[in-house]
Each structure stands twice: as C-alpha cells, then as structure tokens.
Tab-separated table of N, CA and C in Angstrom:
chain	number	residue	atom	x	y	z
G	724	MET	N	-9.046	-16.802	-7.368
G	724	MET	CA	-9.876	-15.694	-7.800
G	724	MET	C	-9.883	-14.557	-6.795
G	725	THR	N	-9.278	-14.766	-5.660
G	725	THR	CA	-9.248	-13.715	-4.642
G	725	THR	C	-7.897	-13.018	-4.699
G	726	ARG	N	-7.722	-12.276	-5.769
G	726	ARG	CA	-6.434	-11.614	-5.939
G	726	ARG	C	-6.553	-10.362	-6.800
G	727	ILE	N	-5.527	-9.553	-6.722
G	727	ILE	CA	-5.408	-8.337	-7.533
G	727	ILE	C	-4.578	-8.693	-8.762
G	728	VAL	N	-5.069	-8.315	-9.953
G	728	VAL	CA	-4.337	-8.602	-11.185
G	728	VAL	C	-3.857	-7.335	-11.902
G	729	HIS	N	-4.311	-6.186	-11.401
G	729	HIS	CA	-3.896	-4.918	-12.012
G	729	HIS	C	-3.980	-3.829	-10.947
G	730	ILE	N	-3.011	-2.926	-10.968
G	730	ILE	CA	-3.011	-1.798	-10.024
G	730	ILE	C	-2.809	-0.517	-10.805
G	731	GLU	N	-3.629	0.448	-10.481
G	731	GLU	CA	-3.508	1.787	-11.059
G	731	GLU	C	-3.352	2.772	-9.907
G	732	ILE	N	-2.304	3.559	-9.951
G	732	ILE	CA	-2.049	4.555	-8.910
G	732	ILE	C	-2.376	5.925	-9.488
G	733	ASP	N	-3.258	6.649	-8.816
G	733	ASP	CA	-3.604	8.004	-9.255
G	733	ASP	C	-2.643	8.972	-8.569
G	734	ASP	N	-1.591	9.324	-9.295
G	734	ASP	CA	-0.592	10.239	-8.747
G	734	ASP	C	-0.547	11.553	-9.532
G	735	ALA	N	-1.638	11.852	-10.224
G	735	ALA	CA	-1.688	13.025	-11.101
G	735	ALA	C	-1.422	14.333	-10.364
G	736	ASN	N	-1.838	14.428	-9.114
G	736	ASN	CA	-1.680	15.684	-8.380
G	736	ASN	C	-0.492	15.670	-7.425
G	737	LEU	N	0.424	14.728	-7.628
G	737	LEU	CA	1.578	14.615	-6.744
G	737	LEU	C	2.824	15.145	-7.433
G	738	PRO	N	3.797	15.594	-6.633
G	738	PRO	CA	5.066	15.997	-7.237
G	738	PRO	C	5.772	14.768	-7.816
G	739	PRO	N	6.699	14.974	-8.738
G	739	PRO	CA	7.425	13.827	-9.293
G	739	PRO	C	8.156	13.074	-8.174
G	740	PRO	N	8.112	11.745	-8.209
G	740	PRO	CA	8.767	10.976	-7.148
G	740	PRO	C	10.285	11.007	-7.282
G	741	THR	N	10.950	10.858	-6.156
G	741	THR	CA	12.401	10.704	-6.180
G	741	THR	C	12.706	9.319	-6.753
G	742	PRO	N	13.931	9.078	-7.181
G	742	PRO	CA	14.266	7.739	-7.685
G	742	PRO	C	14.007	6.641	-6.647
G	743	GLU	N	14.275	6.926	-5.375
G	743	GLU	CA	14.050	5.927	-4.327
G	743	GLU	C	12.564	5.609	-4.179
G	744	ILE	N	11.731	6.649	-4.214
G	744	ILE	CA	10.286	6.441	-4.084
G	744	ILE	C	9.747	5.699	-5.296
G	745	GLU	N	10.228	6.038	-6.457
G	745	GLU	CA	9.794	5.335	-7.670
G	745	GLU	C	10.195	3.861	-7.597
G	746	GLN	N	11.378	3.580	-7.072
G	746	GLN	CA	11.823	2.192	-6.922
G	746	GLN	C	10.937	1.441	-5.922
G	747	GLU	N	10.611	2.080	-4.783
G	747	GLU	CA	9.719	1.464	-3.790
G	747	GLU	C	8.390	1.099	-4.447
G	748	ARG	N	7.879	2.015	-5.222
G	748	ARG	CA	6.587	1.810	-5.900
G	748	ARG	C	6.650	0.641	-6.877
G	749	LYS	N	7.682	0.626	-7.716
G	749	LYS	CA	7.810	-0.439	-8.711
G	749	LYS	C	7.928	-1.808	-8.058
G	750	VAL	N	8.740	-1.896	-7.014
G	750	VAL	CA	8.929	-3.176	-6.328
G	750	VAL	C	7.623	-3.624	-5.677
G	751	ALA	N	6.941	-2.711	-4.989
G	751	ALA	CA	5.684	-3.074	-4.322
G	751	ALA	C	4.643	-3.526	-5.335
G	752	MET	N	4.524	-2.826	-6.449
G	752	MET	CA	3.537	-3.207	-7.465
G	752	MET	C	3.882	-4.563	-8.070
G	753	PHE	N	5.148	-4.769	-8.393
G	753	PHE	CA	5.565	-6.055	-8.950
G	753	PHE	C	5.265	-7.179	-7.968
G	754	ASP	N	5.643	-6.982	-6.692
G	754	ASP	CA	5.441	-8.017	-5.683
G	754	ASP	C	3.960	-8.326	-5.464
G	755	ILE	N	3.123	-7.285	-5.453
G	755	ILE	CA	1.684	-7.528	-5.283
G	755	ILE	C	1.149	-8.355	-6.448
G	756	LEU	N	1.495	-7.969	-7.652
G	756	LEU	CA	0.952	-8.670	-8.812
G	756	LEU	C	1.467	-10.106	-8.912
G	757	GLU	N	2.666	-10.352	-8.406
G	757	GLU	CA	3.212	-11.704	-8.405
G	757	GLU	C	2.500	-12.608	-7.413
G	758	ASP	N	2.197	-12.077	-6.227
G	758	ASP	CA	1.615	-12.911	-5.172
G	758	ASP	C	0.839	-12.027	-4.209
G	759	ASN	N	-0.477	-12.214	-4.168
G	759	ASN	CA	-1.288	-11.447	-3.235
G	759	ASN	C	-2.557	-12.202	-2.900
G	760	SER	N	-3.191	-11.746	-1.863
G	760	SER	CA	-4.489	-12.288	-1.469
G	760	SER	C	-5.388	-11.092	-1.159
G	761	PHE	N	-6.471	-10.955	-1.901
G	761	PHE	CA	-7.375	-9.818	-1.751
G	761	PHE	C	-8.784	-10.296	-2.041
G	762	LYS	N	-9.648	-10.161	-1.056
G	762	LYS	CA	-11.028	-10.632	-1.198
G	762	LYS	C	-11.983	-9.595	-0.624
G	763	LEU	N	-13.063	-9.371	-1.323
G	763	LEU	CA	-14.142	-8.527	-0.807
G	763	LEU	C	-15.109	-9.432	-0.070
G	764	PRO	N	-15.250	-9.260	1.245
G	764	PRO	CA	-16.137	-10.150	2.002
G	764	PRO	C	-17.600	-9.780	1.784
G	765	ASP	N	-18.435	-10.795	1.631
G	765	ASP	CA	-19.867	-10.557	1.503
G	765	ASP	C	-20.429	-10.093	2.839
G	766	HIS	N	-21.443	-9.251	2.764
G	766	HIS	CA	-22.158	-8.770	3.938
G	766	HIS	C	-23.599	-9.254	3.847
G	767	LEU	N	-24.327	-9.131	4.930
G	767	LEU	CA	-25.726	-9.560	4.928
G	767	LEU	C	-26.533	-8.857	3.844
G	768	ASP	N	-26.228	-7.572	3.630
G	768	ASP	CA	-27.020	-6.775	2.697
G	768	ASP	C	-26.377	-6.626	1.314
G	769	LYS	N	-25.178	-7.168	1.120
G	769	LYS	CA	-24.502	-6.955	-0.158
G	769	LYS	C	-23.576	-8.120	-0.473
G	770	THR	N	-23.614	-8.532	-1.730
G	770	THR	CA	-22.693	-9.540	-2.234
G	770	THR	C	-21.856	-8.894	-3.322
G	771	TYR	N	-20.550	-9.052	-3.230
G	771	TYR	CA	-19.635	-8.448	-4.193
G	771	TYR	C	-19.312	-9.434	-5.309
G	772	PRO	N	-19.025	-8.907	-6.495
G	772	PRO	CA	-18.575	-9.805	-7.567
G	772	PRO	C	-17.233	-10.430	-7.176
G	773	SER	N	-17.010	-11.641	-7.640
G	773	SER	CA	-15.751	-12.301	-7.313
G	773	SER	C	-14.633	-11.747	-8.187
G	774	GLY	N	-13.419	-11.969	-7.740
G	774	GLY	CA	-12.246	-11.496	-8.456
G	774	GLY	C	-11.916	-12.431	-9.602
G	775	PRO	N	-10.783	-12.222	-10.214
G	775	PRO	CA	-9.723	-11.302	-9.801
G	775	PRO	C	-10.133	-9.838	-9.981
G	776	TYR	N	-9.362	-8.980	-9.281
G	776	TYR	CA	-9.723	-7.567	-9.208
G	776	TYR	C	-8.663	-6.655	-9.809
G	777	ARG	N	-9.152	-5.512	-10.252
G	777	ARG	CA	-8.315	-4.383	-10.653
G	777	ARG	C	-8.443	-3.377	-9.511
G	778	LEU	N	-7.320	-2.880	-9.037
G	778	LEU	CA	-7.312	-1.966	-7.897
G	778	LEU	C	-6.811	-0.595	-8.324
G	779	GLY	N	-7.590	0.408	-7.991
G	779	GLY	CA	-7.167	1.789	-8.167
G	779	GLY	C	-6.921	2.383	-6.788
G	780	LEU	N	-5.789	3.030	-6.608
G	780	LEU	CA	-5.453	3.677	-5.340
G	780	LEU	C	-5.228	5.155	-5.577
G	781	ALA	N	-5.764	5.964	-4.669
G	781	ALA	CA	-5.589	7.416	-4.758
G	781	ALA	C	-5.705	8.006	-3.359
G	782	ILE	N	-5.229	9.220	-3.230
G	782	ILE	CA	-5.484	9.981	-2.010
G	782	ILE	C	-6.323	11.179	-2.419
G	783	ARG	N	-7.503	11.270	-1.777
G	783	ARG	CA	-8.418	12.379	-2.037
G	783	ARG	C	-8.968	12.865	-0.706
G	784	GLU	N	-8.890	14.162	-0.506
G	784	GLU	CA	-9.430	14.791	0.705
G	784	GLU	C	-8.944	14.079	1.972
G	785	LYS	N	-7.638	13.831	2.022
G	785	LYS	CA	-6.977	13.208	3.179
G	785	LYS	C	-7.511	11.809	3.488
G	786	ARG	N	-7.907	11.119	2.432
G	786	ARG	CA	-8.383	9.740	2.566
G	786	ARG	C	-7.708	8.871	1.508
G	787	LEU	N	-7.404	7.649	1.899
G	787	LEU	CA	-6.886	6.667	0.954
G	787	LEU	C	-8.094	6.002	0.297
G	788	VAL	N	-8.181	6.112	-1.020
G	788	VAL	CA	-9.333	5.618	-1.762
G	788	VAL	C	-8.959	4.330	-2.486
G	789	PHE	N	-9.751	3.295	-2.234
G	789	PHE	CA	-9.641	2.019	-2.928
G	789	PHE	C	-10.807	1.938	-3.905
G	790	GLU	N	-10.499	1.843	-5.183
G	790	GLU	CA	-11.520	1.640	-6.204
G	790	GLU	C	-11.277	0.259	-6.787
G	791	ILE	N	-12.250	-0.640	-6.608
G	791	ILE	CA	-12.057	-2.021	-7.004
G	791	ILE	C	-13.029	-2.368	-8.116
G	792	GLU	N	-12.476	-2.940	-9.169
G	792	GLU	CA	-13.265	-3.405	-10.305
G	792	GLU	C	-12.939	-4.869	-10.553
G	793	THR	N	-13.855	-5.537	-11.250
G	793	THR	CA	-13.549	-6.889	-11.708
G	793	THR	C	-12.550	-6.791	-12.853
G	794	GLU	N	-12.064	-7.927	-13.270
G	794	GLU	CA	-11.121	-7.954	-14.385
G	794	GLU	C	-11.754	-7.401	-15.657
G	795	GLU	N	-13.084	-7.484	-15.742
G	795	GLU	CA	-13.816	-6.984	-16.914
G	795	GLU	C	-14.240	-5.521	-16.739
G	796	HIS	N	-13.671	-4.829	-15.777
G	796	HIS	CA	-13.930	-3.403	-15.521
G	796	HIS	C	-15.311	-3.124	-14.944
G	797	GLN	N	-15.941	-4.097	-14.325
G	797	GLN	CA	-17.218	-3.873	-13.632
G	797	GLN	C	-16.897	-3.377	-12.226
G	798	LYS	N	-17.524	-2.261	-11.838
G	798	LYS	CA	-17.276	-1.726	-10.501
G	798	LYS	C	-17.705	-2.742	-9.447
G	799	ALA	N	-16.791	-3.046	-8.534
G	799	ALA	CA	-17.072	-4.026	-7.485
G	799	ALA	C	-17.275	-3.343	-6.136
G	800	ALA	N	-16.429	-2.364	-5.830
G	800	ALA	CA	-16.533	-1.681	-4.531
G	800	ALA	C	-15.662	-0.431	-4.556
G	801	GLU	N	-15.953	0.437	-3.633
G	801	GLU	CA	-15.104	1.604	-3.387
G	801	GLU	C	-15.202	1.911	-1.908
G	802	PHE	N	-14.064	2.137	-1.298
G	802	PHE	CA	-14.077	2.567	0.092
G	802	PHE	C	-12.926	3.520	0.346
G	803	HIS	N	-13.114	4.334	1.374
G	803	HIS	CA	-12.175	5.392	1.720
G	803	HIS	C	-11.708	5.160	3.157
G	804	LEU	N	-10.409	5.269	3.366
G	804	LEU	CA	-9.837	5.129	4.702
G	804	LEU	C	-9.204	6.447	5.121
G	805	SER	N	-9.507	6.888	6.311
G	805	SER	CA	-8.878	8.088	6.835
G	805	SER	C	-7.377	7.849	6.953
G	806	LEU	N	-6.597	8.861	6.626
G	806	LEU	CA	-5.144	8.748	6.752
G	806	LEU	C	-4.650	9.072	8.164
G	807	SER	N	-5.522	9.619	8.999
G	807	SER	CA	-5.102	10.017	10.353
G	807	SER	C	-4.441	8.892	11.136
G	808	PRO	N	-4.979	7.669	11.158
G	808	PRO	CA	-4.328	6.610	11.934
G	808	PRO	C	-2.940	6.232	11.413
G	809	PHE	N	-2.643	6.624	10.174
G	809	PHE	CA	-1.358	6.277	9.559
G	809	PHE	C	-0.307	7.371	9.676
G	810	ARG	N	-0.721	8.547	10.109
G	810	ARG	CA	0.155	9.713	10.036
G	810	ARG	C	1.539	9.464	10.652
G	811	GLN	N	1.575	8.986	11.887
G	811	GLN	CA	2.860	8.812	12.567
G	811	GLN	C	3.686	7.678	11.964
G	812	VAL	N	3.048	6.562	11.645
G	812	VAL	CA	3.812	5.436	11.109
G	812	VAL	C	4.369	5.757	9.721
G	813	VAL	N	3.631	6.514	8.909
G	813	VAL	CA	4.141	6.921	7.597
G	813	VAL	C	5.323	7.864	7.777
G	814	LYS	N	5.203	8.804	8.695
G	814	LYS	CA	6.309	9.732	8.977
G	814	LYS	C	7.550	8.958	9.434
G	815	ASP	N	7.355	8.014	10.353
G	815	ASP	CA	8.464	7.194	10.841
G	815	ASP	C	9.057	6.344	9.722
G	816	TYR	N	8.182	5.810	8.882
G	816	TYR	CA	8.642	4.958	7.787
G	816	TYR	C	9.537	5.740	6.831
G	817	TRP	N	9.110	6.942	6.438
G	817	TRP	CA	9.938	7.713	5.505
G	817	TRP	C	11.244	8.177	6.159
G	818	ALA	N	11.198	8.479	7.446
G	818	ALA	CA	12.437	8.875	8.139
G	818	ALA	C	13.430	7.713	8.151
G	819	ILE	N	12.960	6.516	8.458
G	819	ILE	CA	13.870	5.373	8.501
G	819	ILE	C	14.311	4.982	7.094
G	820	CYS	N	13.447	5.170	6.103
G	820	CYS	CA	13.847	4.899	4.720
G	820	CYS	C	14.977	5.830	4.285
G	821	GLU	N	14.876	7.107	4.647
G	821	GLU	CA	15.954	8.043	4.314
G	821	GLU	C	17.262	7.617	4.965
G	822	SER	N	17.183	7.197	6.211
G	822	SER	CA	18.382	6.700	6.903
G	822	SER	C	18.935	5.472	6.193
G	823	TYR	N	18.060	4.605	5.773
G	823	TYR	CA	18.476	3.387	5.081
G	823	TYR	C	19.155	3.726	3.752
G	824	TYR	N	18.545	4.623	2.960
G	824	TYR	CA	19.133	4.994	1.671
G	824	TYR	C	20.514	5.615	1.863
G	825	ASP	N	20.666	6.458	2.889
G	825	ASP	CA	21.968	7.048	3.193
G	825	ASP	C	22.964	5.991	3.646
G	826	ALA	N	22.489	5.056	4.466
G	826	ALA	CA	23.361	4.004	4.995
G	826	ALA	C	23.903	3.124	3.872
G	827	VAL	N	23.060	2.811	2.908
G	827	VAL	CA	23.488	1.956	1.797
G	827	VAL	C	24.664	2.582	1.062
G	828	LYS	N	24.686	3.893	1.003
G	828	LYS	CA	25.765	4.594	0.297
G	828	LYS	C	27.037	4.729	1.130
G	829	ASN	N	26.912	4.766	2.459
G	829	ASN	CA	28.057	5.175	3.275
G	829	ASN	C	28.464	4.253	4.415
G	830	MET	N	27.655	3.283	4.777
G	830	MET	CA	27.929	2.526	5.996
G	830	MET	C	28.259	1.066	5.714
G	831	PRO	N	28.888	0.420	6.686
G	831	PRO	CA	29.192	-1.011	6.530
G	831	PRO	C	27.912	-1.848	6.624
G	832	PRO	N	27.954	-3.074	6.089
G	832	PRO	CA	26.758	-3.931	6.053
G	832	PRO	C	26.093	-4.149	7.416
G	833	SER	N	26.857	-4.229	8.484
G	833	SER	CA	26.241	-4.479	9.796
G	833	SER	C	25.327	-3.325	10.213
G	834	GLN	N	25.714	-2.102	9.939
G	834	GLN	CA	24.872	-0.949	10.279
G	834	GLN	C	23.657	-0.864	9.344
G	835	ILE	N	23.864	-1.213	8.084
G	835	ILE	CA	22.740	-1.224	7.140
G	835	ILE	C	21.705	-2.233	7.603
G	836	GLU	N	22.164	-3.401	8.047
G	836	GLU	CA	21.252	-4.445	8.504
G	836	GLU	C	20.438	-3.987	9.711
G	837	THR	N	21.064	-3.281	10.628
G	837	THR	CA	20.361	-2.775	11.808
G	837	THR	C	19.268	-1.796	11.412
G	838	ILE	N	19.588	-0.882	10.514
G	838	ILE	CA	18.594	0.092	10.047
G	838	ILE	C	17.483	-0.609	9.285
G	839	ASP	N	17.850	-1.615	8.477
G	839	ASP	CA	16.843	-2.344	7.713
G	839	ASP	C	15.890	-3.106	8.633
G	840	MET	N	16.387	-3.651	9.727
G	840	MET	CA	15.517	-4.339	10.693
G	840	MET	C	14.516	-3.359	11.298
G	841	ALA	N	14.982	-2.151	11.612
G	841	ALA	CA	14.079	-1.132	12.153
G	841	ALA	C	13.039	-0.732	11.104
G	842	ARG	N	13.474	-0.618	9.872
G	842	ARG	CA	12.569	-0.269	8.778
G	842	ARG	C	11.489	-1.337	8.621
G	843	ARG	N	11.888	-2.602	8.681
G	843	ARG	CA	10.905	-3.687	8.567
G	843	ARG	C	9.904	-3.650	9.716
G	844	GLY	N	10.382	-3.313	10.923
G	844	GLY	CA	9.483	-3.225	12.071
G	844	GLY	C	8.424	-2.151	11.887
G	845	ILE	N	8.831	-0.995	11.407
G	845	ILE	CA	7.875	0.094	11.156
G	845	ILE	C	6.927	-0.302	10.020
G	846	HIS	N	7.471	-0.938	9.010
G	846	HIS	CA	6.657	-1.410	7.890
G	846	HIS	C	5.605	-2.408	8.376
G	847	ASP	N	5.992	-3.312	9.256
G	847	ASP	CA	5.048	-4.278	9.827
G	847	ASP	C	3.933	-3.561	10.601
G	848	GLU	N	4.295	-2.530	11.333
G	848	GLU	CA	3.293	-1.767	12.090
G	848	GLU	C	2.306	-1.095	11.137
G	849	GLY	N	2.804	-0.506	10.058
G	849	GLY	CA	1.925	0.113	9.070
G	849	GLY	C	0.992	-0.901	8.429
G	850	ALA	N	1.518	-2.088	8.121
G	850	ALA	CA	0.694	-3.147	7.533
G	850	ALA	C	-0.379	-3.605	8.516
G	851	ARG	N	-0.028	-3.693	9.794
G	851	ARG	CA	-0.993	-4.099	10.822
G	851	ARG	C	-2.138	-3.091	10.902
G	852	ILE	N	-1.798	-1.800	10.908
G	852	ILE	CA	-2.828	-0.754	10.956
G	852	ILE	C	-3.708	-0.831	9.710
G	853	LEU	N	-3.091	-1.041	8.551
G	853	LEU	CA	-3.866	-1.140	7.319
G	853	LEU	C	-4.815	-2.338	7.363
G	854	GLU	N	-4.338	-3.484	7.842
G	854	GLU	CA	-5.217	-4.651	7.965
G	854	GLU	C	-6.406	-4.346	8.881
G	855	GLU	N	-6.144	-3.657	9.987
G	855	GLU	CA	-7.235	-3.277	10.899
G	855	GLU	C	-8.238	-2.363	10.212
G	856	ARG	N	-7.740	-1.390	9.476
G	856	ARG	CA	-8.614	-0.415	8.811
G	856	ARG	C	-9.417	-1.049	7.668
G	857	LEU	N	-8.879	-2.116	7.087
G	857	LEU	CA	-9.568	-2.809	6.001
G	857	LEU	C	-10.589	-3.822	6.504
G	858	GLU	N	-10.583	-4.083	7.813
G	858	GLU	CA	-11.484	-5.095	8.364
G	858	GLU	C	-12.936	-4.817	7.977
G	859	GLY	N	-13.580	-5.832	7.446
G	859	GLY	CA	-14.961	-5.705	7.006
G	859	GLY	C	-15.096	-5.153	5.596
G	860	LYS	N	-14.009	-4.618	5.046
G	860	LYS	CA	-14.034	-4.053	3.691
G	860	LYS	C	-13.324	-4.962	2.695
G	861	ALA	N	-12.149	-5.438	3.098
G	861	ALA	CA	-11.356	-6.327	2.250
G	861	ALA	C	-10.519	-7.223	3.148
G	862	GLU	N	-10.352	-8.448	2.708
G	862	GLU	CA	-9.510	-9.395	3.429
G	862	GLU	C	-8.203	-9.532	2.663
G	863	VAL	N	-7.095	-9.266	3.356
G	863	VAL	CA	-5.770	-9.366	2.752
G	863	VAL	C	-4.860	-10.167	3.681
G	864	ASP	N	-3.847	-10.784	3.103
G	864	ASP	CA	-2.856	-11.440	3.938
G	864	ASP	C	-1.797	-10.409	4.337
G	865	ASN	N	-0.884	-10.815	5.201
G	865	ASN	CA	0.115	-9.875	5.716
G	865	ASN	C	1.021	-9.329	4.626
G	866	ASP	N	1.472	-10.179	3.711
G	866	ASP	CA	2.361	-9.699	2.643
G	866	ASP	C	1.663	-8.684	1.752
G	867	THR	N	0.393	-8.930	1.445
G	867	THR	CA	-0.362	-7.972	0.631
G	867	THR	C	-0.544	-6.665	1.387
G	868	ALA	N	-0.833	-6.739	2.679
G	868	ALA	CA	-0.976	-5.520	3.489
G	868	ALA	C	0.330	-4.740	3.516
G	869	ARG	N	1.455	-5.422	3.634
G	869	ARG	CA	2.762	-4.738	3.632
G	869	ARG	C	2.981	-3.985	2.320
G	870	ARG	N	2.676	-4.630	1.219
G	870	ARG	CA	2.898	-4.006	-0.092
G	870	ARG	C	1.913	-2.870	-0.347
G	871	LEU	N	0.673	-3.051	0.096
G	871	LEU	CA	-0.301	-1.956	-0.018
G	871	LEU	C	0.109	-0.773	0.853
G	872	PHE	N	0.681	-1.063	2.026
G	872	PHE	CA	1.173	0.016	2.881
G	872	PHE	C	2.271	0.791	2.157
G	873	THR	N	3.160	0.090	1.464
G	873	THR	CA	4.211	0.768	0.704
G	873	THR	C	3.593	1.689	-0.340
G	874	LEU	N	2.598	1.193	-1.068
G	874	LEU	CA	1.958	2.032	-2.088
G	874	LEU	C	1.239	3.218	-1.457
G	875	MET	N	0.637	3.000	-0.291
G	875	MET	CA	0.001	4.102	0.417
G	875	MET	C	1.048	5.159	0.785
G	876	CYS	N	2.200	4.716	1.247
G	876	CYS	CA	3.272	5.648	1.612
G	876	CYS	C	3.755	6.435	0.396
G	877	VAL	N	3.866	5.750	-0.732
G	877	VAL	CA	4.288	6.423	-1.970
G	877	VAL	C	3.289	7.518	-2.325
G	878	LEU	N	2.002	7.215	-2.208
G	878	LEU	CA	0.981	8.224	-2.477
G	878	LEU	C	0.985	9.329	-1.431
G	879	HIS	N	1.201	8.944	-0.205
G	879	HIS	CA	1.179	9.897	0.905
G	879	HIS	C	2.368	10.860	0.831
G	880	PHE	N	3.449	10.420	0.192
G	880	PHE	CA	4.669	11.219	0.101
G	880	PHE	C	4.407	12.608	-0.475
G	881	GLY	N	3.539	12.691	-1.455
G	881	GLY	CA	3.284	13.970	-2.113
G	881	GLY	C	2.264	14.844	-1.408
G	882	ASN	N	1.653	14.339	-0.341
G	882	ASN	CA	0.589	15.100	0.312
G	882	ASN	C	1.056	15.718	1.604
C-alpha cells in the first residue's frame, strides 16, 4: 500500500519535449509504476491516509510541487521543494545526457559506456539530493528517487 499507482505530470506551460526527453519521461513513468516505494510518514500532529497514491508533479514559482491523492482521489498531501539545491545537478545531468545521445549515434560502445557511467553517477547524486529534500515529507527508496529525479529533470527542462 506504500506505492504510487498513477502519475500526472503538469507540463501545460512547458515547450514541447524533444524525442529524447519524451523517451526519458516515458521510461521513468513506466519504471515507477512497475516498482516503487512511496510512503507519507505520520507526524505527531498529522496522520496521512494510506496509499496507494496518485502523484501529481508540477513546477510552479521555481518549486517542484508534489500533489498526492489516494487512489480514490482524496487529497492526502501537498508539498513544495525549492529547485535551488537541484540547479547544478540538473544542469550537469542534461549536459551529460546530450553527450550520451550524441555518443549513441557516433561512438564505439566503450566510449558510450564511459559516458553512461558518468550519467548514472550524476543521476545518483540528483536522487540523493531528492531523498534529502523529501525527508520528513515522503519516504522513498533509491530507485523511486532516481525515477522521480528523472521526472523532475523533464519538468525542469522547460523552465
């Protein structure tokens, strides 16, 4: 019951995604829905409804917005994370992704693998920052944090 069963991305105010960005988004959403761990921790003053959850993600006023509902569309929680701590890692992530996309088209497998290892390292750093920022708001495992970081990057791309 501690999982996400639906994801809605609010990209209404973003430019159309490139094919690569759209692919990143589709893969991350599929992977999250296949296997994730997401729990709203109870606090002394508040108890949250149990999952499974529907997750809405958006960027508003330079903040990453998580809108969480139960499967029956009952509002469970909403929280906003500043994008400032992510600025450099998102920039680095998109730069290495561009290198990776170019490498796949033009370079031998050994060079692609090297770039992909660097990409995974930056991705891990972004997931670590996201887990830290979610502390006390939501409990996620590392794989879920990685996939949420990808979706955050997709949203951040247009801003």
